[in-house]
Coordinates of N, CA, C and O in Angstrom, one line a residue:
X222 N -4.4 14.9 -3.7 CA -4.9 15.3 -5.0 C -5.0 16.8 -5.0 O -5.6 17.4 -4.1
X223 N -4.4 17.5 -5.9 CA -4.4 19.0 -6.0 C -5.8 19.5 -6.2 O -6.6 18.8 -6.9
X224 N -6.1 20.7 -5.7 CA -7.5 21.2 -5.9 C -7.8 21.4 -7.4 O -9.0 21.3 -7.7
X225 N -6.8 21.6 -8.2 CA -7.1 21.8 -9.6 C -7.6 20.5 -10.2 O -8.4 20.5 -11.2
X226 N -7.3 19.3 -9.7 CA -7.8 18.0 -10.2 C -9.2 17.7 -9.6 O -10.0 17.0 -10.2
X227 N -9.5 18.3 -8.5 CA -10.8 18.1 -7.8 C -11.9 18.9 -8.5 O -13.1 18.5 -8.6
X228 N -11.6 20.1 -8.9 CA -12.5 21.1 -9.5 C -13.4 20.5 -10.6 O -14.6 20.6 -10.6
X229 N -12.8 19.8 -11.6 CA -13.7 19.2 -12.6 C -14.6 18.1 -12.1 O -15.7 18.0 -12.6
X230 N -14.2 17.4 -11.1 CA -15.1 16.4 -10.5 C -16.2 17.0 -9.8 O -17.4 16.6 -10.0
X231 N -15.9 18.1 -9.0 CA -17.0 18.8 -8.4 C -18.0 19.4 -9.4 O -19.2 19.4 -9.2
X232 N -17.5 20.0 -10.5 CA -18.3 20.5 -11.5 C -19.3 19.5 -12.1 O -20.4 19.7 -12.3
X233 N -18.7 18.3 -12.4 CA -19.5 17.3 -13.0 C -20.6 16.8 -12.0 O -21.7 16.6 -12.4
X234 N -20.3 16.7 -10.7 CA -21.3 16.3 -9.7 C -22.3 17.3 -9.6 O -23.5 17.0 -9.5
X235 N -21.9 18.6 -9.6 CA -22.9 19.7 -9.4 C -23.8 19.8 -10.6 O -25.0 20.2 -10.5
X236 N -23.4 19.4 -11.8 CA -24.2 19.4 -13.0 C -25.3 18.3 -13.0 O -26.2 18.4 -13.8
X237 N -25.1 17.3 -12.1 CA -26.1 16.2 -12.0 C -26.5 16.1 -10.5 O -25.9 15.2 -9.8
X238 N -27.4 16.9 -10.1 CA -27.8 16.9 -8.7 C -28.3 15.5 -8.2 O -28.8 14.7 -9.0
X239 N -28.1 15.2 -7.0 CA -28.5 13.9 -6.4 C -30.0 13.7 -6.3 O -30.6 14.5 -5.6
X240 N -30.6 12.8 -7.0 CA -32.0 12.6 -6.9 C -32.4 11.9 -5.6 O -31.6 11.3 -4.9
X241 N -33.7 12.1 -5.2 CA -34.2 11.5 -3.9 C -34.5 10.1 -4.1 O -34.4 9.3 -3.2
X242 N -35.0 9.7 -5.3 CA -35.4 8.3 -5.6 C -34.1 7.4 -5.7 O -33.2 7.7 -6.4
X243 N -34.2 6.2 -5.1 CA -33.0 5.3 -5.1 C -32.7 4.8 -6.5 O -31.5 4.8 -6.9
X244 N -33.7 4.5 -7.3 CA -33.4 4.0 -8.7 C -32.8 5.1 -9.5 O -31.9 4.8 -10.3
X245 N -33.2 6.3 -9.3 CA -32.7 7.4 -10.1 C -31.2 7.7 -9.6 O -30.4 8.1 -10.4
X246 N -31.0 7.5 -8.3 CA -29.6 7.7 -7.8 C -28.6 6.7 -8.4 O -27.5 7.0 -8.8
X247 N -29.1 5.4 -8.5 CA -28.2 4.4 -9.2 C -28.0 4.7 -10.6 O -26.8 4.6 -11.1
X248 N -29.0 5.2 -11.3 CA -28.8 5.6 -12.7 C -27.8 6.7 -12.9 O -27.0 6.8 -13.8
X249 N -27.9 7.7 -11.9 CA -27.0 8.8 -11.9 C -25.5 8.4 -11.7 O -24.6 8.8 -12.4
X250 N -25.3 7.5 -10.7 CA -24.0 7.0 -10.5 C -23.4 6.2 -11.7 O -22.3 6.4 -12.1
X251 N -24.3 5.4 -12.3 CA -23.9 4.6 -13.4 C -23.5 5.6 -14.6 O -22.5 5.3 -15.3
X252 N -24.3 6.6 -14.8 CA -24.0 7.6 -15.9 C -22.7 8.3 -15.6 O -21.9 8.5 -16.5
X253 N -22.5 8.7 -14.3 CA -21.2 9.4 -14.0 C -20.0 8.5 -14.2 O -19.0 9.0 -14.7
X254 N -20.1 7.3 -13.8 CA -19.0 6.3 -14.0 C -18.8 5.9 -15.4 O -17.6 5.5 -15.7
X255 N -19.8 5.9 -16.2 CA -19.7 5.4 -17.6 C -18.7 6.2 -18.4 O -18.1 5.7 -19.3
X256 N -18.4 7.5 -18.0 CA -17.5 8.3 -18.7 C -16.0 7.9 -18.6 O -15.2 8.3 -19.3
X257 N -15.8 7.1 -17.6 CA -14.4 6.7 -17.3 C -14.0 5.4 -17.9 O -12.8 5.2 -18.2
X258 N -14.9 4.5 -18.1 CA -14.6 3.2 -18.7 C -13.7 2.3 -17.8 O -13.4 2.7 -16.7
X259 N -13.5 1.1 -18.3 CA -12.6 0.2 -17.5 C -11.4 -0.2 -18.3 O -11.4 -0.2 -19.6
X260 N -10.3 -0.5 -17.7 CA -9.1 -1.0 -18.4 C -9.4 -2.2 -19.2 O -10.3 -3.0 -18.8
X261 N -8.7 -2.5 -20.3 CA -9.1 -3.6 -21.1 C -8.9 -5.0 -20.5 O -9.5 -6.0 -20.9
X262 N -8.1 -5.1 -19.4 CA -7.9 -6.4 -18.8 C -8.9 -6.6 -17.6 O -8.7 -7.5 -16.8
X263 N -9.9 -5.8 -17.5 CA -10.9 -5.9 -16.4 C -12.1 -6.5 -16.9 O -12.7 -6.1 -17.9
X264 N -12.6 -7.6 -16.2 CA -13.9 -8.2 -16.5 C -14.9 -8.0 -15.4 O -14.5 -8.2 -14.2
X265 N -16.1 -7.7 -15.8 CA -17.2 -7.6 -14.8 C -18.2 -8.6 -15.1 O -18.7 -8.6 -16.2
X266 N -18.6 -9.5 -14.1 CA -19.6 -10.5 -14.4 C -20.6 -10.4 -13.3 O -20.3 -10.5 -12.1
X267 N -21.9 -10.3 -13.7 CA -23.0 -10.3 -12.7 C -23.1 -11.7 -12.0 O -23.1 -12.7 -12.7
X268 N -23.3 -11.7 -10.7 CA -23.5 -12.9 -9.9 C -24.6 -12.7 -8.9 O -24.9 -11.6 -8.5
X269 N -25.2 -13.8 -8.4 CA -26.2 -13.7 -7.4 C -25.6 -14.4 -6.1 O -25.0 -15.5 -6.2
X270 N -25.7 -13.7 -5.0 CA -25.2 -14.3 -3.7 C -26.3 -14.1 -2.7 O -26.5 -12.9 -2.3
X271 N -26.9 -15.1 -2.3 CA -28.0 -15.1 -1.3 C -29.0 -14.0 -1.7 O -29.3 -13.2 -0.9
X272 N -29.5 -14.1 -2.9 CA -30.5 -13.1 -3.4 C -30.0 -11.7 -3.6 O -30.8 -10.8 -3.9
X273 N -28.7 -11.5 -3.5 CA -28.2 -10.1 -3.7 C -27.5 -10.2 -5.1 O -26.8 -11.1 -5.5
X274 N -27.8 -9.1 -5.9 CA -27.1 -9.0 -7.2 C -25.8 -8.3 -7.0 O -25.8 -7.2 -6.5
X275 N -24.7 -9.0 -7.3 CA -23.4 -8.4 -7.2 C -22.7 -8.5 -8.5 O -23.1 -9.2 -9.4
X276 N -21.6 -7.7 -8.6 CA -20.7 -7.8 -9.8 C -19.4 -8.3 -9.3 O -18.8 -7.8 -8.4
X277 N -18.9 -9.4 -10.0 CA -17.6 -9.9 -9.7 C -16.7 -9.1 -10.7 O -16.8 -9.1 -11.9
X278 N -15.7 -8.5 -10.1 CA -14.7 -7.7 -10.8 C -13.4 -8.3 -10.7 O -12.9 -8.5 -9.7
X279 N -12.8 -8.7 -11.9 CA -11.6 -9.4 -11.9 C -10.6 -8.6 -12.9 O -11.0 -8.1 -13.9
X280 N -9.4 -8.6 -12.5 CA -8.3 -7.9 -13.3 C -7.1 -8.9 -13.4 O -6.8 -9.5 -12.4
X281 N -6.6 -9.0 -14.6 CA -5.5 -9.9 -14.8 C -4.2 -9.4 -14.1 O -3.5 -10.3 -13.6
X282 N -3.9 -8.2 -13.9 CA -2.7 -7.7 -13.3 C -2.7 -8.0 -11.8 O -3.7 -7.7 -11.1
X283 N -1.7 -8.8 -11.3 CA -1.7 -9.2 -9.9 C -1.6 -8.0 -8.9 O -1.9 -8.2 -7.8
X284 N -1.0 -6.9 -9.4 CA -0.9 -5.8 -8.5 C -2.1 -4.9 -8.3 O -2.1 -4.0 -7.6
X285 N -3.2 -5.3 -9.0 CA -4.4 -4.5 -9.0 C -5.3 -4.8 -7.8 O -5.2 -5.9 -7.3
X286 N -6.1 -3.9 -7.4 CA -7.0 -4.0 -6.3 C -8.4 -3.8 -6.9 O -8.6 -2.7 -7.5
X287 N -9.3 -4.7 -6.7 CA -10.7 -4.5 -7.2 C -11.6 -4.6 -6.0 O -11.4 -5.4 -5.1
X288 N -12.7 -3.8 -6.0 CA -13.6 -3.8 -4.9 C -15.0 -3.6 -5.5 O -15.2 -2.9 -6.5
X289 N -16.0 -4.1 -4.8 CA -17.4 -3.9 -5.2 C -18.3 -3.9 -4.0 O -17.9 -4.3 -2.9
X290 N -19.5 -3.5 -4.2 CA -20.5 -3.5 -3.2 C -21.9 -3.8 -3.7 O -22.1 -3.7 -4.9
X291 N -22.7 -4.3 -2.8 CA -24.0 -4.7 -3.3 C -24.9 -3.6 -3.8 O -25.9 -3.9 -4.5
X292 N -24.6 -2.4 -3.6 CA -25.5 -1.3 -4.1 C -25.1 -0.9 -5.5 O -25.7 0.0 -6.1
X293 N -24.2 -1.6 -6.1 CA -23.9 -1.4 -7.5 C -22.6 -0.7 -7.8 O -22.1 -0.7 -9.0
X294 N -22.0 0.0 -6.9 CA -20.8 0.7 -7.1 C -19.6 -0.2 -7.1 O -19.6 -1.2 -6.3
X295 N -18.7 0.0 -8.0 CA -17.5 -0.8 -8.0 C -16.3 0.0 -8.5 O -16.5 1.0 -9.2
X296 N -15.2 -0.3 -8.0 CA -14.0 0.5 -8.5 C -12.8 -0.4 -8.8 O -12.7 -1.5 -8.2
X297 N -12.0 0.0 -9.6 CA -10.8 -0.8 -9.9 C -9.6 0.2 -9.8 O -9.6 1.3 -10.4
X298 N -8.6 -0.1 -9.0 CA -7.5 0.7 -8.7 C -6.3 0.0 -9.1 O -6.0 -1.1 -8.7
X299 N -5.5 0.7 -10.0 CA -4.2 0.1 -10.4 C -3.2 0.2 -9.3 O -2.9 1.3 -8.8
X300 N -2.6 -0.9 -8.9 CA -1.7 -0.9 -7.8 C -0.3 -0.6 -8.2 O 0.6 -0.5 -7.3
X301 N 0.0 -0.3 -9.5 CA 1.4 0.1 -9.9 C 1.6 1.5 -9.7 O 0.8 2.4 -9.8

């Protein structure tokens, strides 16, 4: 990724400093990610697994890669 593409990301992160409180950190990450949205063929469904709250992320396109983690972060990467 060229430095010119990274600069706006760094600026956005710098404008929202990392809070010390865990709940505030999650809210910050959710707010930062909300600006990007999800592709229309992506579905996110909350599920419980052994008392962990997870998000099941599914995409119709077979070439797509989806990943999630128990701390709330998830990403969808188009494989094409």
